[in-house]
Amino acid sequence: MASTPLTPPAPLRARAANRPRDSISSWPLADRIGYMLCWAAGLSLCLIAGAILLLMFIKGISYLRPELLVESPSAAKDQGGTGGFLDPIEGTLLLTAIGIGLAAPVGVGVATWLNEFQRPAWLARAVESGIEMIAGTPSVVLAIFGLLVFARGSLGFLSQTSAGGAVYGRSFLIAGIMMSLLALPLIVTSTREGLAQIPAHLREASYALGKTKATTIRRVLLPAIRADIASGVTLGIGRIIGDTAIVVILMGGTLQLQGAGGAPLLSTLRGTGSTLTSYVFENSPAGEGNAPQKAYAAAFVLLLTVLALNLAVTRMSSGRAAAAKQP
Amino acid sequence: MERPANGRRVLAGGVGAPLASPPVAGASRRRVSPSLTEVKERMRLESVSLAYGDRWVVRDVTLGVRRGEVLALIGASGSGKTTLLRSLNRLTEVTAGASRAGAITLDGEEIERLEVTALRRRVSMVFQQPNPFPMSVFENVAYALREEGREGLRGWRRRMGARHELEPAVIDALRRAGLYEEVADDLDHPALRLSGGQQQRLCIARALAAGPEVLLLDEPCSALDPISTATIEELIVGLRESVAIVIVTHNLQQAFRVADHVAFMHLGELVEYGSSEQVFDHPRMPRTRDYIGGAFG
């Protein structure tokens, strides 16, 4: 008996293939056209994404030199003498750090309050609409708004004040504050989604151990949705890194980091500078620098950064899917 | 066996499963007569009624919860047994619009007078779904042991190095829940990697860790396989010596196997309360007889 070889069942796929296929040839014409259009749209999206990658890759590789990453930009008549984009890279990192440093705690806090407390109800509704409004506001509008608010005398400590007493209203701090508004809705949304997925009985299990709501949030809920918070933060970082309008308007037209004087870090924070996006903008044929080769190289670095972030989000989401097996 | 075969047949006929060979728990438990352990009343429910909004779900229930025995609440879905159970540690208050009339006391003290967090440490609960927290096995139990809020920053720093302080209590709780031998080497593994039955025993360990006087179990086996169910039933019977246990169950055989006293509820009312033998073998009320006989449920 034991020697009888077991024949494995035929693979499901083969069986499926034997079944008559659900062919679209029997569909009405309109449905068939719609189906083909969807199919074509999907395909062309792939082509566009591929083209962006390929072109930027070719241009980037051909123009990117290691020294570009370590040299500061400088003014010169011909493209060869304009230096690299060290300052924009530093600026990107600094601005992202400020933006996320503000948006992450506020976003997680707002989301937790919205999901776990929601009292008073009218305020919760107002906050929800407020977040939606911020999410829908174009960043250039946020930038102008920032200028309006922060160029006041009383807020001069955030930027620089000219000899005549006028407040510039342009600095890393101010741009960072407005950038945090870009990231905030993304962090709030993903945190809320995470909290909403936690079953009620998990909260009750914590209450049943004599824990307060605050302890439950701090020690059970927030740790449980770490992956959601992280993916919100990563999306927020992508948003901040990719924005140009706020940088161009709220950090001045300079490409170099220009401190405001005083203590080293504070000087940079109150000073102006650039990011990779504004560097690309200024150096592209549309800008004034007109060093398109360097714009391509910087754009390539930017693209790589954003792609790496997207990869990180995908990784985290799959981690979340694994964690969500909890009943 | 003090329970004759015909006593079981009533039940077996009703729920359609043979009871002739009960799982371990049932067989061994009957040897321990309640007189061997000191029975002491811990909680008292006096004319308790509970409502969600203006809908009464529990009406005028008077009951005692005693250490040294297991009390089973049985009844059809919607009979109010889970609500009644949740009112014992004021977990009903989590639900908006819930209200209560009547008095519930714990060791003679009204539970309203107690700090709710203190009450819940004394009256602990295990839920229908195994719900370990997404942390390590050790941390799940340690979480119950830590008194948050009283620590301040120094306490927080102490907590970082507190593992060796908590370890004996964590291990003890895991032992009492019959889980320690299985997880001794994996205390730092994520609790969610345990099997369903192990997860539920971890939840029991967690509930036992703070040293409760009363343990509430809300259909603790309904999501588990028969072997895990038998393990947990055995555990429940063993635990009743140290904690008063109230178990809500849909499973009449389970109530029969683990309970010393049974309360049968129907549409929010306590229809019959008595010893397990009395309720299953000689139900006084026709509705109890119908339910146990399988006429509805």
PDB file of C-alpha atoms in Angstrom, chain B:
ATOM      1  CA  MET B   1     -19.728   9.699  38.900  1.00  0.00           C
ATOM      2  CA  GLU B   2     -22.426  11.336  40.940  1.00  0.00           C
ATOM      3  CA  ARG B   3     -24.214  12.327  37.780  1.00  0.00           C
ATOM      4  CA  PRO B   4     -26.048   9.365  36.295  1.00  0.00           C
ATOM      5  CA  ALA B   5     -26.096   8.728  32.602  1.00  0.00           C
ATOM      6  CA  ASN B   6     -29.735   9.660  32.335  1.00  0.00           C
ATOM      7  CA  GLY B   7     -28.953  13.029  33.824  1.00  0.00           C
ATOM      8  CA  ARG B   8     -26.765  13.718  30.880  1.00  0.00           C
ATOM      9  CA  ARG B   9     -29.122  12.396  28.335  1.00  0.00           C
ATOM     10  CA  VAL B  10     -31.458  15.285  28.782  1.00  0.00           C
ATOM     11  CA  LEU B  11     -28.629  17.538  27.821  1.00  0.00           C
ATOM     12  CA  ALA B  12     -27.225  15.315  25.123  1.00  0.00           C
ATOM     13  CA  GLY B  13     -30.584  15.046  23.440  1.00  0.00           C
ATOM     14  CA  GLY B  14     -30.978  18.782  23.620  1.00  0.00           C
ATOM     15  CA  VAL B  15     -27.751  19.992  22.120  1.00  0.00           C
ATOM     16  CA  GLY B  16     -27.276  17.043  19.859  1.00  0.00           C
ATOM     17  CA  ALA B  17     -23.826  16.013  21.000  1.00  0.00           C
ATOM     18  CA  PRO B  18     -22.931  12.949  23.004  1.00  0.00           C
ATOM     19  CA  LEU B  19     -21.798  13.702  26.504  1.00  0.00           C
ATOM     20  CA  ALA B  20     -20.935  10.129  27.365  1.00  0.00           C
ATOM     21  CA  SER B  21     -17.206  10.853  27.218  1.00  0.00           C
ATOM     22  CA  PRO B  22     -16.767  14.331  28.537  1.00  0.00           C
ATOM     23  CA  PRO B  23     -13.456  16.095  28.043  1.00  0.00           C
ATOM     24  CA  VAL B  24     -11.013  15.946  30.896  1.00  0.00           C
ATOM     25  CA  ALA B  25     -12.395  18.921  32.714  1.00  0.00           C
ATOM     26  CA  GLY B  26     -15.839  17.545  33.297  1.00  0.00           C
ATOM     27  CA  ALA B  27     -14.694  14.206  34.592  1.00  0.00           C
ATOM     28  CA  SER B  28     -12.093  15.406  37.036  1.00  0.00           C
ATOM     29  CA  ARG B  29     -14.010  18.397  38.292  1.00  0.00           C
ATOM     30  CA  ARG B  30     -16.925  16.539  39.749  1.00  0.00           C
ATOM     31  CA  ARG B  31     -14.626  14.955  42.291  1.00  0.00           C
ATOM     32  CA  VAL B  32     -14.051  18.287  43.991  1.00  0.00           C
ATOM     33  CA  SER B  33     -17.101  19.007  46.024  1.00  0.00           C
ATOM     34  CA  PRO B  34     -17.664  22.651  46.874  1.00  0.00           C
ATOM     35  CA  SER B  35     -17.316  21.868  50.563  1.00  0.00           C
ATOM     36  CA  LEU B  36     -13.619  21.151  50.096  1.00  0.00           C
ATOM     37  CA  THR B  37     -12.888  24.737  49.202  1.00  0.00           C
ATOM     38  CA  GLU B  38     -13.979  27.632  51.304  1.00  0.00           C
ATOM     39  CA  VAL B  39     -16.820  29.358  49.512  1.00  0.00           C
ATOM     40  CA  LYS B  40     -16.970  33.081  50.129  1.00  0.00           C
ATOM     41  CA  GLU B  41     -19.227  35.653  48.543  1.00  0.00           C
ATOM     42  CA  ARG B  42     -17.264  38.353  46.755  1.00  0.00           C
ATOM     43  CA  MET B  43     -19.848  40.163  44.699  1.00  0.00           C
ATOM     44  CA  ARG B  44     -23.530  40.726  45.178  1.00  0.00           C
ATOM     45  CA  LEU B  45     -25.993  41.954  42.588  1.00  0.00           C
ATOM     46  CA  GLU B  46     -29.134  43.408  44.091  1.00  0.00           C
ATOM     47  CA  SER B  47     -32.065  44.092  41.725  1.00  0.00           C
ATOM     48  CA  VAL B  48     -29.741  45.050  38.915  1.00  0.00           C
ATOM     49  CA  SER B  49     -31.300  46.394  35.732  1.00  0.00           C
ATOM     50  CA  LEU B  50     -29.328  47.600  32.746  1.00  0.00           C
ATOM     51  CA  ALA B  51     -30.369  49.648  29.760  1.00  0.00           C
ATOM     52  CA  TYR B  52     -28.917  50.946  26.535  1.00  0.00           C
ATOM     53  CA  GLY B  53     -30.669  54.219  25.920  1.00  0.00           C
ATOM     54  CA  ASP B  54     -34.314  53.531  26.725  1.00  0.00           C
ATOM     55  CA  ARG B  55     -34.100  49.813  25.976  1.00  0.00           C
ATOM     56  CA  TRP B  56     -33.860  47.577  29.017  1.00  0.00           C
ATOM     57  CA  VAL B  57     -31.596  44.610  28.369  1.00  0.00           C
ATOM     58  CA  VAL B  58     -31.340  43.256  31.902  1.00  0.00           C
ATOM     59  CA  ARG B  59     -34.196  43.432  34.390  1.00  0.00           C
ATOM     60  CA  ASP B  60     -34.091  43.061  38.126  1.00  0.00           C
ATOM     61  CA  VAL B  61     -31.366  40.459  38.570  1.00  0.00           C
ATOM     62  CA  THR B  62     -30.286  39.418  42.045  1.00  0.00           C
ATOM     63  CA  LEU B  63     -27.284  37.111  42.265  1.00  0.00           C
ATOM     64  CA  GLY B  64     -24.225  36.304  44.322  1.00  0.00           C
ATOM     65  CA  VAL B  65     -20.727  35.679  42.978  1.00  0.00           C
ATOM     66  CA  ARG B  66     -18.654  33.466  45.229  1.00  0.00           C
ATOM     67  CA  ARG B  67     -15.045  32.533  45.385  1.00  0.00           C
ATOM     68  CA  GLY B  68     -14.519  28.802  45.298  1.00  0.00           C
ATOM     69  CA  GLU B  69     -17.090  28.191  42.650  1.00  0.00           C
ATOM     70  CA  VAL B  70     -17.845  28.876  39.039  1.00  0.00           C
ATOM     71  CA  LEU B  71     -21.038  30.660  38.094  1.00  0.00           C
ATOM     72  CA  ALA B  72     -22.231  30.171  34.546  1.00  0.00           C
ATOM     73  CA  LEU B  73     -24.615  32.587  32.873  1.00  0.00           C
ATOM     74  CA  ILE B  74     -26.516  30.777  30.154  1.00  0.00           C
ATOM     75  CA  GLY B  75     -29.253  31.843  27.813  1.00  0.00           C
ATOM     76  CA  ALA B  76     -30.019  32.561  24.201  1.00  0.00           C
ATOM     77  CA  SER B  77     -28.421  35.399  22.256  1.00  0.00           C
ATOM     78  CA  GLY B  78     -29.784  38.739  23.355  1.00  0.00           C
ATOM     79  CA  SER B  79     -30.731  37.475  26.802  1.00  0.00           C
ATOM     80  CA  GLY B  80     -28.512  40.111  28.415  1.00  0.00           C
ATOM     81  CA  LYS B  81     -25.920  37.796  29.915  1.00  0.00           C
ATOM     82  CA  THR B  82     -22.895  39.520  28.388  1.00  0.00           C
ATOM     83  CA  THR B  83     -24.248  42.929  29.389  1.00  0.00           C
ATOM     84  CA  LEU B  84     -24.748  41.674  32.916  1.00  0.00           C
ATOM     85  CA  LEU B  85     -21.199  40.321  32.950  1.00  0.00           C
ATOM     86  CA  ARG B  86     -19.773  43.590  31.675  1.00  0.00           C
ATOM     87  CA  SER B  87     -21.620  45.549  34.337  1.00  0.00           C
ATOM     88  CA  LEU B  88     -19.638  43.718  37.027  1.00  0.00           C
ATOM     89  CA  ASN B  89     -16.454  45.620  36.187  1.00  0.00           C
ATOM     90  CA  ARG B  90     -18.314  48.671  34.863  1.00  0.00           C
ATOM     91  CA  LEU B  91     -17.204  47.954  31.330  1.00  0.00           C
ATOM     92  CA  THR B  92     -20.769  48.760  30.287  1.00  0.00           C
ATOM     93  CA  GLU B  93     -19.822  52.381  30.912  1.00  0.00           C
ATOM     94  CA  VAL B  94     -17.640  52.292  27.813  1.00  0.00           C
ATOM     95  CA  THR B  95     -20.799  52.010  25.727  1.00  0.00           C
ATOM     96  CA  ALA B  96     -22.481  55.353  25.213  1.00  0.00           C
ATOM     97  CA  GLY B  97     -25.995  55.523  26.596  1.00  0.00           C
ATOM     98  CA  ALA B  98     -25.673  52.591  28.961  1.00  0.00           C
ATOM     99  CA  SER B  99     -27.292  53.002  32.352  1.00  0.00           C
ATOM    100  CA  ARG B 100     -27.867  50.904  35.415  1.00  0.00           C
ATOM    101  CA  ALA B 101     -30.254  50.586  38.315  1.00  0.00           C
ATOM    102  CA  GLY B 102     -29.789  48.482  41.432  1.00  0.00           C
ATOM    103  CA  ALA B 103     -26.680  47.831  43.455  1.00  0.00           C
ATOM    104  CA  ILE B 104     -23.556  45.813  42.757  1.00  0.00           C
ATOM    105  CA  THR B 105     -21.130  45.342  45.607  1.00  0.00           C
ATOM    106  CA  LEU B 106     -17.622  43.940  45.769  1.00  0.00           C
ATOM    107  CA  ASP B 107     -16.728  42.689  49.236  1.00  0.00           C
ATOM    108  CA  GLY B 108     -19.540  44.792  50.611  1.00  0.00           C
ATOM    109  CA  GLU B 109     -18.497  47.989  48.859  1.00  0.00           C
ATOM    110  CA  GLU B 110     -20.554  49.568  46.109  1.00  0.00           C
ATOM    111  CA  ILE B 111     -18.589  49.358  42.883  1.00  0.00           C
ATOM    112  CA  GLU B 112     -19.479  52.962  42.024  1.00  0.00           C
ATOM    113  CA  ARG B 113     -17.563  54.083  45.063  1.00  0.00           C
ATOM    114  CA  LEU B 114     -14.412  52.385  43.836  1.00  0.00           C
ATOM    115  CA  GLU B 115     -11.981  53.977  41.431  1.00  0.00           C
ATOM    116  CA  VAL B 116     -12.871  52.332  38.130  1.00  0.00           C
ATOM    117  CA  THR B 117      -9.263  51.368  37.402  1.00  0.00           C
ATOM    118  CA  ALA B 118      -8.938  49.822  40.868  1.00  0.00           C
ATOM    119  CA  LEU B 119     -12.223  47.967  40.394  1.00  0.00           C
ATOM    120  CA  ARG B 120     -11.078  46.509  37.097  1.00  0.00           C
ATOM    121  CA  ARG B 121      -7.860  45.309  38.611  1.00  0.00           C
ATOM    122  CA  ARG B 122      -9.930  43.439  41.172  1.00  0.00           C
ATOM    123  CA  VAL B 123     -12.596  42.259  38.733  1.00  0.00           C
ATOM    124  CA  SER B 124     -10.720  41.191  35.641  1.00  0.00           C
ATOM    125  CA  MET B 125     -12.078  40.033  32.325  1.00  0.00           C
ATOM    126  CA  VAL B 126     -11.332  37.704  29.420  1.00  0.00           C
ATOM    127  CA  PHE B 127     -13.079  38.226  26.112  1.00  0.00           C
ATOM    128  CA  GLN B 128     -14.643  36.066  23.452  1.00  0.00           C
ATOM    129  CA  GLN B 129     -11.914  36.721  20.891  1.00  0.00           C
ATOM    130  CA  PRO B 130      -8.404  36.025  22.093  1.00  0.00           C
ATOM    131  CA  ASN B 131      -7.002  39.545  22.078  1.00  0.00           C
ATOM    132  CA  PRO B 132      -3.384  39.699  23.161  1.00  0.00           C
ATOM    133  CA  PHE B 133      -1.804  43.107  22.668  1.00  0.00           C
ATOM    134  CA  PRO B 134       0.592  43.380  19.751  1.00  0.00           C
ATOM    135  CA  MET B 135       3.649  43.061  21.970  1.00  0.00           C
ATOM    136  CA  SER B 136       5.750  40.221  23.329  1.00  0.00           C
ATOM    137  CA  VAL B 137       4.325  37.452  25.503  1.00  0.00           C
ATOM    138  CA  PHE B 138       6.202  38.867  28.487  1.00  0.00           C
ATOM    139  CA  GLU B 139       5.029  42.430  27.877  1.00  0.00           C
ATOM    140  CA  ASN B 140       1.407  41.337  27.597  1.00  0.00           C
ATOM    141  CA  VAL B 141       1.439  40.095  31.161  1.00  0.00           C
ATOM    142  CA  ALA B 142       3.800  42.775  32.450  1.00  0.00           C
ATOM    143  CA  TYR B 143       1.437  45.438  31.097  1.00  0.00           C
ATOM    144  CA  ALA B 144      -1.231  44.292  33.507  1.00  0.00           C
ATOM    145  CA  LEU B 145       1.205  44.441  36.409  1.00  0.00           C
ATOM    146  CA  ARG B 146       2.442  47.953  35.868  1.00  0.00           C
ATOM    147  CA  GLU B 147       0.648  50.698  37.625  1.00  0.00           C
ATOM    148  CA  GLU B 148       0.699  53.519  35.178  1.00  0.00           C
ATOM    149  CA  GLY B 149       0.298  57.107  36.107  1.00  0.00           C
ATOM    150  CA  ARG B 150       1.821  56.803  39.566  1.00  0.00           C
ATOM    151  CA  GLU B 151       5.301  56.490  38.253  1.00  0.00           C
ATOM    152  CA  GLY B 152       6.386  59.807  36.895  1.00  0.00           C
ATOM    153  CA  LEU B 153       9.685  60.088  35.135  1.00  0.00           C
ATOM    154  CA  ARG B 154      11.604  58.165  37.774  1.00  0.00           C
ATOM    155  CA  GLY B 155       9.146  55.345  37.552  1.00  0.00           C
ATOM    156  CA  TRP B 156       9.503  55.363  33.820  1.00  0.00           C
ATOM    157  CA  ARG B 157      13.232  55.059  34.083  1.00  0.00           C
ATOM    158  CA  ARG B 158      12.816  52.278  36.579  1.00  0.00           C
ATOM    159  CA  ARG B 159      10.504  50.525  34.186  1.00  0.00           C
ATOM    160  CA  MET B 160      13.248  50.352  31.612  1.00  0.00           C
ATOM    161  CA  GLY B 161      15.236  48.156  33.974  1.00  0.00           C
ATOM    162  CA  ALA B 162      12.283  46.601  35.702  1.00  0.00           C
ATOM    163  CA  ARG B 163      12.145  43.316  33.889  1.00  0.00           C
ATOM    164  CA  HIS B 164      13.854  41.336  36.605  1.00  0.00           C
ATOM    165  CA  GLU B 165      11.472  42.850  39.142  1.00  0.00           C
ATOM    166  CA  LEU B 166       8.390  41.872  37.197  1.00  0.00           C
ATOM    167  CA  GLU B 167       9.612  38.532  35.951  1.00  0.00           C
ATOM    168  CA  PRO B 168       8.583  36.377  38.941  1.00  0.00           C
ATOM    169  CA  ALA B 169       5.034  37.771  38.845  1.00  0.00           C
ATOM    170  CA  VAL B 170       4.803  37.352  35.063  1.00  0.00           C
ATOM    171  CA  ILE B 171       5.995  33.764  35.243  1.00  0.00           C
ATOM    172  CA  ASP B 172       3.624  33.040  38.090  1.00  0.00           C
ATOM    173  CA  ALA B 173       0.672  34.376  36.100  1.00  0.00           C
ATOM    174  CA  LEU B 174       1.694  32.343  33.050  1.00  0.00           C
ATOM    175  CA  ARG B 175       1.964  29.243  35.267  1.00  0.00           C
ATOM    176  CA  ARG B 176      -1.474  29.768  36.729  1.00  0.00           C
ATOM    177  CA  ALA B 177      -2.850  30.027  33.221  1.00  0.00           C
ATOM    178  CA  GLY B 178      -1.089  26.786  32.317  1.00  0.00           C
ATOM    179  CA  LEU B 179       0.917  28.437  29.589  1.00  0.00           C
ATOM    180  CA  TYR B 180       4.378  28.844  31.048  1.00  0.00           C
ATOM    181  CA  GLU B 181       5.778  25.471  29.995  1.00  0.00           C
ATOM    182  CA  GLU B 182       4.826  26.186  26.377  1.00  0.00           C
ATOM    183  CA  VAL B 183       6.242  29.685  26.150  1.00  0.00           C
ATOM    184  CA  ALA B 184       9.140  29.582  28.619  1.00  0.00           C
ATOM    185  CA  ASP B 185      11.699  29.948  25.844  1.00  0.00           C
ATOM    186  CA  ASP B 186       9.671  32.417  23.786  1.00  0.00           C
ATOM    187  CA  LEU B 187       8.794  35.078  26.319  1.00  0.00           C
ATOM    188  CA  ASP B 188      10.078  37.759  23.990  1.00  0.00           C
ATOM    189  CA  HIS B 189       8.301  36.484  20.909  1.00  0.00           C
ATOM    190  CA  PRO B 190       5.284  38.404  19.637  1.00  0.00           C
ATOM    191  CA  ALA B 191       2.145  37.201  21.371  1.00  0.00           C
ATOM    192  CA  LEU B 192       0.269  37.187  18.081  1.00  0.00           C
ATOM    193  CA  ARG B 193       2.389  34.279  16.902  1.00  0.00           C
ATOM    194  CA  LEU B 194       0.873  31.962  19.498  1.00  0.00           C
ATOM    195  CA  SER B 195      -1.957  29.625  18.552  1.00  0.00           C
ATOM    196  CA  GLY B 196      -5.532  30.691  19.292  1.00  0.00           C
ATOM    197  CA  GLY B 197      -5.757  28.541  22.408  1.00  0.00           C
ATOM    198  CA  GLN B 198      -2.408  29.785  23.674  1.00  0.00           C
ATOM    199  CA  GLN B 199      -3.450  33.366  22.990  1.00  0.00           C
ATOM    200  CA  GLN B 200      -6.565  32.892  25.059  1.00  0.00           C
ATOM    201  CA  ARG B 201      -4.563  31.398  27.913  1.00  0.00           C
ATOM    202  CA  LEU B 202      -2.214  34.364  27.637  1.00  0.00           C
ATOM    203  CA  CYS B 203      -5.251  36.614  28.023  1.00  0.00           C
ATOM    204  CA  ILE B 204      -6.225  34.626  31.100  1.00  0.00           C
ATOM    205  CA  ALA B 205      -2.671  35.008  32.447  1.00  0.00           C
ATOM    206  CA  ARG B 206      -2.876  38.727  31.782  1.00  0.00           C
ATOM    207  CA  ALA B 207      -6.193  38.917  33.590  1.00  0.00           C
ATOM    208  CA  LEU B 208      -4.787  36.961  36.542  1.00  0.00           C
ATOM    209  CA  ALA B 209      -1.581  38.956  36.776  1.00  0.00           C
ATOM    210  CA  ALA B 210      -2.967  41.838  38.786  1.00  0.00           C
ATOM    211  CA  GLY B 211      -4.332  39.367  41.343  1.00  0.00           C
ATOM    212  CA  PRO B 212      -8.070  39.840  40.792  1.00  0.00           C
ATOM    213  CA  GLU B 213     -10.690  38.591  43.211  1.00  0.00           C
ATOM    214  CA  VAL B 214     -13.203  37.943  40.461  1.00  0.00           C
ATOM    215  CA  LEU B 215     -12.542  36.721  36.924  1.00  0.00           C
ATOM    216  CA  LEU B 216     -15.151  37.361  34.254  1.00  0.00           C
ATOM    217  CA  LEU B 217     -15.093  35.155  31.172  1.00  0.00           C
ATOM    218  CA  ASP B 218     -17.194  36.136  28.174  1.00  0.00           C
ATOM    219  CA  GLU B 219     -17.565  32.998  26.067  1.00  0.00           C
ATOM    220  CA  PRO B 220     -13.823  32.393  26.337  1.00  0.00           C
ATOM    221  CA  CYS B 221     -13.849  29.242  24.216  1.00  0.00           C
ATOM    222  CA  SER B 222     -16.216  30.134  21.422  1.00  0.00           C
ATOM    223  CA  ALA B 223     -13.354  30.908  19.022  1.00  0.00           C
ATOM    224  CA  LEU B 224     -11.278  27.871  19.996  1.00  0.00           C
ATOM    225  CA  ASP B 225     -10.908  24.266  18.899  1.00  0.00           C
ATOM    226  CA  PRO B 226     -12.105  21.417  21.155  1.00  0.00           C
ATOM    227  CA  ILE B 227      -8.664  20.604  22.560  1.00  0.00           C
ATOM    228  CA  SER B 228      -7.927  24.208  23.518  1.00  0.00           C
ATOM    229  CA  THR B 229     -11.437  24.404  24.935  1.00  0.00           C
ATOM    230  CA  ALA B 230     -10.811  21.383  27.144  1.00  0.00           C
ATOM    231  CA  THR B 231      -7.508  22.871  28.350  1.00  0.00           C
ATOM    232  CA  ILE B 232      -9.179  26.136  29.256  1.00  0.00           C
ATOM    233  CA  GLU B 233     -12.109  24.448  30.955  1.00  0.00           C
ATOM    234  CA  GLU B 234      -9.685  22.487  33.085  1.00  0.00           C
ATOM    235  CA  LEU B 235      -7.922  25.721  33.898  1.00  0.00           C
ATOM    236  CA  ILE B 236     -11.182  27.416  34.913  1.00  0.00           C
ATOM    237  CA  VAL B 237     -12.074  24.620  37.263  1.00  0.00           C
ATOM    238  CA  GLY B 238      -8.597  24.775  38.818  1.00  0.00           C
ATOM    239  CA  LEU B 239      -8.732  28.534  39.235  1.00  0.00           C
ATOM    240  CA  ARG B 240     -12.001  28.738  41.126  1.00  0.00           C
ATOM    241  CA  GLU B 241     -10.219  27.959  44.382  1.00  0.00           C
ATOM    242  CA  SER B 242      -8.413  31.280  44.272  1.00  0.00           C
ATOM    243  CA  VAL B 243     -10.764  33.499  42.261  1.00  0.00           C
ATOM    244  CA  ALA B 244     -14.489  33.821  41.947  1.00  0.00           C
ATOM    245  CA  ILE B 245     -15.344  32.992  38.349  1.00  0.00           C
ATOM    246  CA  VAL B 246     -18.295  34.069  36.248  1.00  0.00           C
ATOM    247  CA  ILE B 247     -18.511  32.591  32.780  1.00  0.00           C
ATOM    248  CA  VAL B 248     -20.935  33.474  30.028  1.00  0.00           C
ATOM    249  CA  THR B 249     -21.425  30.624  27.635  1.00  0.00           C
ATOM    250  CA  HIS B 250     -23.683  29.554  24.811  1.00  0.00           C
ATOM    251  CA  ASN B 251     -22.422  26.066  25.206  1.00  0.00           C
ATOM    252  CA  LEU B 252     -24.632  24.174  27.638  1.00  0.00           C
ATOM    253  CA  GLN B 253     -22.237  21.277  27.834  1.00  0.00           C
ATOM    254  CA  GLN B 254     -19.524  23.669  28.828  1.00  0.00           C
ATOM    255  CA  ALA B 255     -21.682  25.190  31.540  1.00  0.00           C
ATOM    256  CA  PHE B 256     -22.461  21.687  32.707  1.00  0.00           C
ATOM    257  CA  ARG B 257     -18.783  20.745  32.792  1.00  0.00           C
ATOM    258  CA  VAL B 258     -17.357  23.751  34.572  1.00  0.00           C
ATOM    259  CA  ALA B 259     -20.083  25.440  36.592  1.00  0.00           C
ATOM    260  CA  ASP B 260     -21.108  24.913  40.184  1.00  0.00           C
ATOM    261  CA  HIS B 261     -24.017  27.276  39.868  1.00  0.00           C
ATOM    262  CA  VAL B 262     -25.949  28.185  36.774  1.00  0.00           C
ATOM    263  CA  ALA B 263     -28.058  31.259  36.098  1.00  0.00           C
ATOM    264  CA  PHE B 264     -30.396  30.970  33.151  1.00  0.00           C
ATOM    265  CA  MET B 265     -31.392  34.254  31.596  1.00  0.00           C
ATOM    266  CA  HIS B 266     -34.069  34.924  29.067  1.00  0.00           C
ATOM    267  CA  LEU B 267     -34.899  38.285  27.491  1.00  0.00           C
ATOM    268  CA  GLY B 268     -33.088  40.154  30.221  1.00  0.00           C
ATOM    269  CA  GLU B 269     -34.663  38.328  33.115  1.00  0.00           C
ATOM    270  CA  LEU B 270     -33.108  35.830  35.454  1.00  0.00           C
ATOM    271  CA  VAL B 271     -35.398  32.865  34.960  1.00  0.00           C
ATOM    272  CA  GLU B 272     -33.688  30.305  37.099  1.00  0.00           C
ATOM    273  CA  TYR B 273     -30.702  30.128  39.378  1.00  0.00           C
ATOM    274  CA  GLY B 274     -29.454  27.040  41.140  1.00  0.00           C
ATOM    275  CA  SER B 275     -26.734  24.479  41.392  1.00  0.00           C
ATOM    276  CA  SER B 276     -25.586  23.011  38.125  1.00  0.00           C
ATOM    277  CA  GLU B 277     -27.124  19.645  39.001  1.00  0.00           C
ATOM    278  CA  GLN B 278     -30.432  21.159  39.884  1.00  0.00           C
ATOM    279  CA  VAL B 279     -30.718  23.386  36.819  1.00  0.00           C
ATOM    280  CA  PHE B 280     -29.659  20.740  34.333  1.00  0.00           C
ATOM    281  CA  ASP B 281     -31.322  17.732  35.917  1.00  0.00           C
ATOM    282  CA  HIS B 282     -34.419  19.176  37.531  1.00  0.00           C
ATOM    283  CA  PRO B 283     -35.130  22.587  36.083  1.00  0.00           C
ATOM    284  CA  ARG B 284     -37.968  24.202  37.956  1.00  0.00           C
ATOM    285  CA  MET B 285     -39.133  26.592  35.315  1.00  0.00           C
ATOM    286  CA  PRO B 286     -40.701  25.428  32.049  1.00  0.00           C
ATOM    287  CA  ARG B 287     -38.633  27.947  30.063  1.00  0.00           C
ATOM    288  CA  THR B 288     -35.411  26.566  31.489  1.00  0.00           C
ATOM    289  CA  ARG B 289     -36.562  23.066  30.638  1.00  0.00           C
ATOM    290  CA  ASP B 290     -37.325  24.155  27.077  1.00  0.00           C
ATOM    291  CA  TYR B 291     -33.982  25.876  26.635  1.00  0.00           C
ATOM    292  CA  ILE B 292     -31.972  23.005  28.035  1.00  0.00           C
ATOM    293  CA  GLY B 293     -34.058  20.584  26.036  1.00  0.00           C
ATOM    294  CA  GLY B 294     -33.242  22.535  22.906  1.00  0.00           C
ATOM    295  CA  ALA B 295     -36.687  23.968  22.239  1.00  0.00           C
ATOM    296  CA  PHE B 296     -35.133  27.380  21.553  1.00  0.00           C
ATOM    297  CA  GLY B 297     -31.741  28.955  21.609  1.00  0.00           C
TER     298      GLY B 297
END
